[in-house]
Coordinates of C-alpha atoms in Angstrom, one line a residue:
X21 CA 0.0 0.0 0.0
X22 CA 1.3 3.6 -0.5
X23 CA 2.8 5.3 2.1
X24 CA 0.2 8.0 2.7
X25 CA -2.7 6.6 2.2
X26 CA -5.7 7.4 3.9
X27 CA -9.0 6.3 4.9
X28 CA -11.7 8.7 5.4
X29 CA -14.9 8.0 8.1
X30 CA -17.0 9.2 10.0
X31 CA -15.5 9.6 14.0
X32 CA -17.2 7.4 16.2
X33 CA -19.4 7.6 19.7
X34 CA -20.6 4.8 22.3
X35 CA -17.0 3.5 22.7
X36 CA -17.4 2.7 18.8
X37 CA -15.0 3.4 16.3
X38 CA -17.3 5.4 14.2
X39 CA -21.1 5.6 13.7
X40 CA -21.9 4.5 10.3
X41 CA -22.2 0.9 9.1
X42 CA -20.4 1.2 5.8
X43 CA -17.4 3.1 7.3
X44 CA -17.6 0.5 10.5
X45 CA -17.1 -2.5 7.9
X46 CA -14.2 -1.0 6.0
X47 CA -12.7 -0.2 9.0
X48 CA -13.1 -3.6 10.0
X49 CA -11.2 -5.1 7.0
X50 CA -8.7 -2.7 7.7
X51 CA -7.8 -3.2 10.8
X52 CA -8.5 -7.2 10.5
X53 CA -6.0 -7.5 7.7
X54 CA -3.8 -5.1 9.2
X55 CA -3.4 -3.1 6.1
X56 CA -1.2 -0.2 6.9
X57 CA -3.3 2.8 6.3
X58 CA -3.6 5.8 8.3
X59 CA -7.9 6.4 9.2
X60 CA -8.9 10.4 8.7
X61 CA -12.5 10.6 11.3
X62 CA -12.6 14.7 10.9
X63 CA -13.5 14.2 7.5
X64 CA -15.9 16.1 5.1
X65 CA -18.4 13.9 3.0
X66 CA -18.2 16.5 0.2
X67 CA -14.4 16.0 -0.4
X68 CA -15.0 12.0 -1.6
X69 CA -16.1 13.3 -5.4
X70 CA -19.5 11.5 -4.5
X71 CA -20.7 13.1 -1.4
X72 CA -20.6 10.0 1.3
X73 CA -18.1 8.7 3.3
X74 CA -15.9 6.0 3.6
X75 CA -13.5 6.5 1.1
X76 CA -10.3 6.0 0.7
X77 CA -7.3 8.2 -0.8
X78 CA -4.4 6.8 -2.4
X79 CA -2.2 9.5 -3.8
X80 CA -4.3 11.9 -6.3
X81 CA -6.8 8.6 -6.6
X82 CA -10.0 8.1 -4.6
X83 CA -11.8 4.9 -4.0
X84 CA -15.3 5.4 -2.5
X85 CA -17.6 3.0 -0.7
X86 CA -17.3 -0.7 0.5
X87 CA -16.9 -2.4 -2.5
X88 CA -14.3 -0.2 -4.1
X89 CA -11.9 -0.1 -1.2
X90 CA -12.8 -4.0 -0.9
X91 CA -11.2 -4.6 -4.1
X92 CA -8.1 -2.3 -4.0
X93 CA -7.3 -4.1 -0.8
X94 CA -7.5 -7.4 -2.4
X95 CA -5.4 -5.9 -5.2
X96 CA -3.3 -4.8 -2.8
X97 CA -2.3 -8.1 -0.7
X98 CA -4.9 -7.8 2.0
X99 CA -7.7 -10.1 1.7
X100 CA -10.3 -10.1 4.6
X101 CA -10.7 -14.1 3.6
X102 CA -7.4 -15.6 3.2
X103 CA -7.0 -17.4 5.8
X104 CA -10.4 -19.6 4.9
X105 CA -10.5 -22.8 3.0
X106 CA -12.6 -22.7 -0.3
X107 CA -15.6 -23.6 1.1
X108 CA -15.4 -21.2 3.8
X109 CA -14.8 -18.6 1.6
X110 CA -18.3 -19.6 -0.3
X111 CA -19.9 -20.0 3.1
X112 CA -18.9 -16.6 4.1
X113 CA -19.8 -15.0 0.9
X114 CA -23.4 -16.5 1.6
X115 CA -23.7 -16.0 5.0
X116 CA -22.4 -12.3 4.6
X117 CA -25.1 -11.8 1.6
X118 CA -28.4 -13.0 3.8
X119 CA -27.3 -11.2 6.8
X120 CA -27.2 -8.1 4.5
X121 CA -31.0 -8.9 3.1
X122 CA -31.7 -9.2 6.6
X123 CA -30.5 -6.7 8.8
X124 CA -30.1 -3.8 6.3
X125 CA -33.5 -2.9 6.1
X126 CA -33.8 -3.0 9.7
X127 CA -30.9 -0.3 10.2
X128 CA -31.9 1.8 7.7
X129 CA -35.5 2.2 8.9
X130 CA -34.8 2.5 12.5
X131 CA -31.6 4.9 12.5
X132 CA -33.0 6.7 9.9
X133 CA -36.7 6.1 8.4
X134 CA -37.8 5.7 11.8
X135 CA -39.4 9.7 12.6
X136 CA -38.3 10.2 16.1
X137 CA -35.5 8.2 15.9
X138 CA -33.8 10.2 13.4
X139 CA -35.0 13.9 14.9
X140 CA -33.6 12.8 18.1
X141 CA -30.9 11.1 17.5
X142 CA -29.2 10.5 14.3
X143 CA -30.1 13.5 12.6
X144 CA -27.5 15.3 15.3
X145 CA -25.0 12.2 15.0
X146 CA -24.4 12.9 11.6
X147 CA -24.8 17.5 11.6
X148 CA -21.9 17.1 14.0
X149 CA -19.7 15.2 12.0
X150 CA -19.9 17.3 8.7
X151 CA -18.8 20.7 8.1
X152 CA -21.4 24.1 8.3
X153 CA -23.1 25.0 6.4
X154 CA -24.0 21.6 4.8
X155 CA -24.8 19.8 8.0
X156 CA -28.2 21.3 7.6
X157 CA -28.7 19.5 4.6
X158 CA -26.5 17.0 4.6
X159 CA -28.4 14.3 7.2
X160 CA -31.2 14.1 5.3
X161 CA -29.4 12.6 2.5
X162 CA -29.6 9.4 4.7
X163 CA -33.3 9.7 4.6
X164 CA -34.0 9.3 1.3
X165 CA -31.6 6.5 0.9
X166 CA -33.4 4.8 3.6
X167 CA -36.5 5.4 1.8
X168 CA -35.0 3.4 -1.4
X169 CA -34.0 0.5 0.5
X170 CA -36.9 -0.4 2.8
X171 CA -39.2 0.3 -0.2
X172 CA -37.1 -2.4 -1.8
X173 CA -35.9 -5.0 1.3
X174 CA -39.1 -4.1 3.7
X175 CA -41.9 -3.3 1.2
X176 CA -43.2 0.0 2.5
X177 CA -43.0 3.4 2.1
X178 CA -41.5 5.0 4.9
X179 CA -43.1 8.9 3.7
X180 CA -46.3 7.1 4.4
X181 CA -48.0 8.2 7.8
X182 CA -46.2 6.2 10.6
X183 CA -49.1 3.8 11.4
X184 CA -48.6 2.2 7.7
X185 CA -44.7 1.6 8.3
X186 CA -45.3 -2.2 8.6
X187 CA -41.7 -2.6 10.9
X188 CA -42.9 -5.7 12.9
X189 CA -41.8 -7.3 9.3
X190 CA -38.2 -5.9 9.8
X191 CA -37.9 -6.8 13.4
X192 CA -39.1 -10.7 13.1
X193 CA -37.0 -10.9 10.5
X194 CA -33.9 -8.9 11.9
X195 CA -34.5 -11.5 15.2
X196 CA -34.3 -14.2 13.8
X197 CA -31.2 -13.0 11.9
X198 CA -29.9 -12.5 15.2
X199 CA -30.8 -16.1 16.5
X200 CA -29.0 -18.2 13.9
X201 CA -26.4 -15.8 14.3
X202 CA -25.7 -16.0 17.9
X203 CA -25.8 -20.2 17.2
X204 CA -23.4 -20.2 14.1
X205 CA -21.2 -18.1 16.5
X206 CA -21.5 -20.5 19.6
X207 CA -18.2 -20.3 21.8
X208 CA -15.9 -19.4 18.8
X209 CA -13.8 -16.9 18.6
X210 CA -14.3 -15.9 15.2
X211 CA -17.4 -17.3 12.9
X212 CA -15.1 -19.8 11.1
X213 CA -12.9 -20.7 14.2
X214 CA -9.7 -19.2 14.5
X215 CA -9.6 -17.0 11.6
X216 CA -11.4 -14.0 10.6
X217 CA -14.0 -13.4 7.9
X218 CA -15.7 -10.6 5.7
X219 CA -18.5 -12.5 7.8
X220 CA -17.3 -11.2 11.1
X221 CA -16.9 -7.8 9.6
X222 CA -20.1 -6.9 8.9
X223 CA -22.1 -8.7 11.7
X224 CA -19.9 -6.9 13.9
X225 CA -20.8 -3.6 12.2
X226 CA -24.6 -3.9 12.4
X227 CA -24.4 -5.5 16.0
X228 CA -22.3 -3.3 17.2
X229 CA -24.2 0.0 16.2
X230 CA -27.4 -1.4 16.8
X231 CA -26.4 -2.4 20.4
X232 CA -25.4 0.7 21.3
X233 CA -27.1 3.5 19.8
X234 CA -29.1 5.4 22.2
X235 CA -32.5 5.3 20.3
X236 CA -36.5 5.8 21.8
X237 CA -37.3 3.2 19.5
X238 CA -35.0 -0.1 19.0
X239 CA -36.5 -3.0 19.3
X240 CA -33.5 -5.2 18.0
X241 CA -30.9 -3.9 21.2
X242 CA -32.2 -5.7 23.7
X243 CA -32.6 -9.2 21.5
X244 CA -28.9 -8.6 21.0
X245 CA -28.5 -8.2 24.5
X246 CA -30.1 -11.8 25.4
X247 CA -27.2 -13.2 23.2
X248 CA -24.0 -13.0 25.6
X249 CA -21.5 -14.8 23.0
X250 CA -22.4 -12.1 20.5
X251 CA -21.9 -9.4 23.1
X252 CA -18.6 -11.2 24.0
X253 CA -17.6 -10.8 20.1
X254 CA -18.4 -7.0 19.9
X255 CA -16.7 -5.9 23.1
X256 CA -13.6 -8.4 22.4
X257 CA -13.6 -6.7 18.6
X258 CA -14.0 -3.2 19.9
X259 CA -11.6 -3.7 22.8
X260 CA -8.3 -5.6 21.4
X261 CA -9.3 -4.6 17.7
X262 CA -10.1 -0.7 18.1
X263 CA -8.9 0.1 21.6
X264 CA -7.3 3.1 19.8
X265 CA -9.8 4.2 17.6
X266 CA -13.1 3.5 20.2
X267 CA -14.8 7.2 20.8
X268 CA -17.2 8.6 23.2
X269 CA -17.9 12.2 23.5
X270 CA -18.5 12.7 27.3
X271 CA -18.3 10.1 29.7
X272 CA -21.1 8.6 31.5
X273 CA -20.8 10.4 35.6
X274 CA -23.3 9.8 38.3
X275 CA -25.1 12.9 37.7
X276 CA -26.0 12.9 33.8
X277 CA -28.6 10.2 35.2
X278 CA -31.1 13.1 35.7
X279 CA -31.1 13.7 31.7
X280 CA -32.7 12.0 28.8
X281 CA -31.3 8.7 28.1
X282 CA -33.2 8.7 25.0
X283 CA -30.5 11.6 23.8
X284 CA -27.2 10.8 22.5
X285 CA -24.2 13.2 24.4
X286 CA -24.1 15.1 20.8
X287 CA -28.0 15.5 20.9
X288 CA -27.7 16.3 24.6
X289 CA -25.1 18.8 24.2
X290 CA -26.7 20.3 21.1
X291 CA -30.2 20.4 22.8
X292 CA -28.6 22.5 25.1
X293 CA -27.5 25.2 23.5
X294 CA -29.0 29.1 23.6
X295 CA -31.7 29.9 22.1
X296 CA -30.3 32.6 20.1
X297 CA -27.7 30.3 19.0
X298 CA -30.1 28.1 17.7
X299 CA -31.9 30.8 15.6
X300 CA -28.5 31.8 14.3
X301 CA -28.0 28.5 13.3
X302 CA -31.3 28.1 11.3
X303 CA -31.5 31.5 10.0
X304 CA -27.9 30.2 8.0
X305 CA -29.0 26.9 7.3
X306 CA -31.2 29.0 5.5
X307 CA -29.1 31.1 3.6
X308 CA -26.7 28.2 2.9
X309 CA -29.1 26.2 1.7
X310 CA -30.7 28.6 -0.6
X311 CA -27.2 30.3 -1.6
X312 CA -26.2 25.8 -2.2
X313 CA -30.0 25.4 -4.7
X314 CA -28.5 28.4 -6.6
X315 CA -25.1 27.3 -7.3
X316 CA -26.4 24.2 -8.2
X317 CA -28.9 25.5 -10.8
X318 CA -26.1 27.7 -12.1
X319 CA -23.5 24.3 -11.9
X320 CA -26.6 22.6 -13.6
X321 CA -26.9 24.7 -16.7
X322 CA -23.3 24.8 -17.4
X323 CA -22.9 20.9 -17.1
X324 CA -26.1 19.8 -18.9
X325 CA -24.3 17.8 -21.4
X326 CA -21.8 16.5 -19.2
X327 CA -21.7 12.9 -17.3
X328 CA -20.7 14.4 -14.2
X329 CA -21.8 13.1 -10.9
X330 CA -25.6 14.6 -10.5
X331 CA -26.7 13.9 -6.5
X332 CA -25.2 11.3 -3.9
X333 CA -26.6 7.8 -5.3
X334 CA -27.0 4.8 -3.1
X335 CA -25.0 1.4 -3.9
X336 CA -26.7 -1.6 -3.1
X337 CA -24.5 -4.6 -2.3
X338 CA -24.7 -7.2 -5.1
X339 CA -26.5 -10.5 -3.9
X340 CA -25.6 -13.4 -4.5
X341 CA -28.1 -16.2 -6.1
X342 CA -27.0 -18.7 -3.8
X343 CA -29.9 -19.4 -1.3
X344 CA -29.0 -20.4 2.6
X345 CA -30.2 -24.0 3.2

């Protein structure tokens, strides 16, 4: 790997190493493989040439989002698998694919589809983590993704009046994800035995969020809870894995028990603030976000025949056609 290279993610809170899944699960082959690259967590979204984080910077090149880093580190020497046998590797590539179809709907709708779980709580995680003035706009971005995939992996419509989000779906189905997880786990270290997987890597970014995000409105966290060996496998990932790289914003003290628990410290803290400093804050949300629609008609006329990027698109993981028996 070139020396300099950098990975760019979102910085992290509940003694996590960040607070997005996608930048969680790069990490995680980062850090499993041992790839030597030096992780950016101030980092601003707008800066990746698509408007998301993770990516990853390599000189004047930029690789954005999982599967793009995923393959310049297996270009690279660094594959998250290589220490499996063939049929682990397929296994893995399976097991990886259904835990996606089942646990990605859930996250989406409940960190961000989910009303007064995003106004409370991640809507702030994410404002505080990129730069003014587009962290007024910026948040909602996750939003309409959200919308895209439960349309497509929960089968509703999550703009549709909150008694019509049919969630119960999700949450059976997130559960029982959960279930055979915590079995194919058992007392193993890692889920094929002594060596790590791109398996581990993303049930450990899920689980791991999910377990600790402070939401009003989780029903997965306390399933998760019920499952000691897959609590065992998050704090032993987060403690000899991440111990460097694990972030919390204000540490937990006898008298913040008074507060809201359903607040995260960056809500809490932001919730907080003067009232005139809020106004001041919307007042240039406001003018940033009108001075941002009129740069971008302007951009829009002058690139109309171009192929240039044209709003911050979603990548769905590709699934594969083999079916868990």
């Amino acid at each position: 790997m070139q020396l300099g290279s950098k990975l760019h993610v979102y910085k992290g809170e509940w003694g996590l190493p960040t607070i997005d899944f996608e930048c969680m699960r790069v990490l995680c082959l980062l850090r499993f493989t041992r790839c030597p690259v030096d992780v950016e967590t101030n980092s601003n979204p707008l800066r990746s040439g698509a408007g998301k984080l993770p990516y990853l910077q390599i000189g004047n090149d930029k690789f954005i989002g999982y599967k793009e880093i995923k393959r310049v580190l297996d270009l690279e020497g660094y594959p998250v698998d290589v220490k499996l046998s063939t049929k682990q590797k397929h296994l893995s590539a399976t097991y990886t694919n259904w835990v996606f179809t089942q646990l990605h709907a859930y996250y989406h709708y409940f960190l961000y589809g989910e009303p007064n779980n995003y106004e409370t709580t991640t809507r702030g995680l994410y404002a505080k983590r990129t730069p003014f003035p587009f962290n007024f706009y910026y948040p909602s971005t996750y939003q309409r993704e959200a919308c895209d995939v439960v349309q497509v992996l929960g089968g509703f419509d999550i703009n549709d009046k909150l008694e019509k989000h049919e969630s119960d779906y999700l949450v059976t189905n997130a559960k029982k994800c959960v279930n055979l997880l915590s079995r194919k786990l058992g007392r193993k270290v890692w889920f094929f035995g002594d060596h790590f997987s791109e398996l581990d890597a993303i049930v450990y970014s899920y689980l791991s969020i999910i377990s600790k995000i402070t939401l009003p409105n989780n029903p997965l966290q306390n399933h998760i809870k019920g499952c000691q060996n897959l609590l065992n496998f998050i704090s032993r990932i987060s403690r000899d894995i991440f111990r460097n790289e694990c972030y919390s914003s204000v540490k937990l003290t006898k008298s913040s028990g008074h507060s809201d628990s359903t607040l995260t410290p960056s809500e809490r803290k932001f919730m907080e603030t003067e009232l005139n400093t809020k106004i001041a804050a919307g007042i240039g949300a406001a003018l940033a976000m009108g001075a941002f629609a009129a740069w971008r008609g302007i951009y829009t006329q002058l690139t109309r025949s171009s192929t240039d990027y044209d709003g911050i698109d979603y990548e769905n993981d590709e699934l594969d056609e083999e079916v868990l028996e």
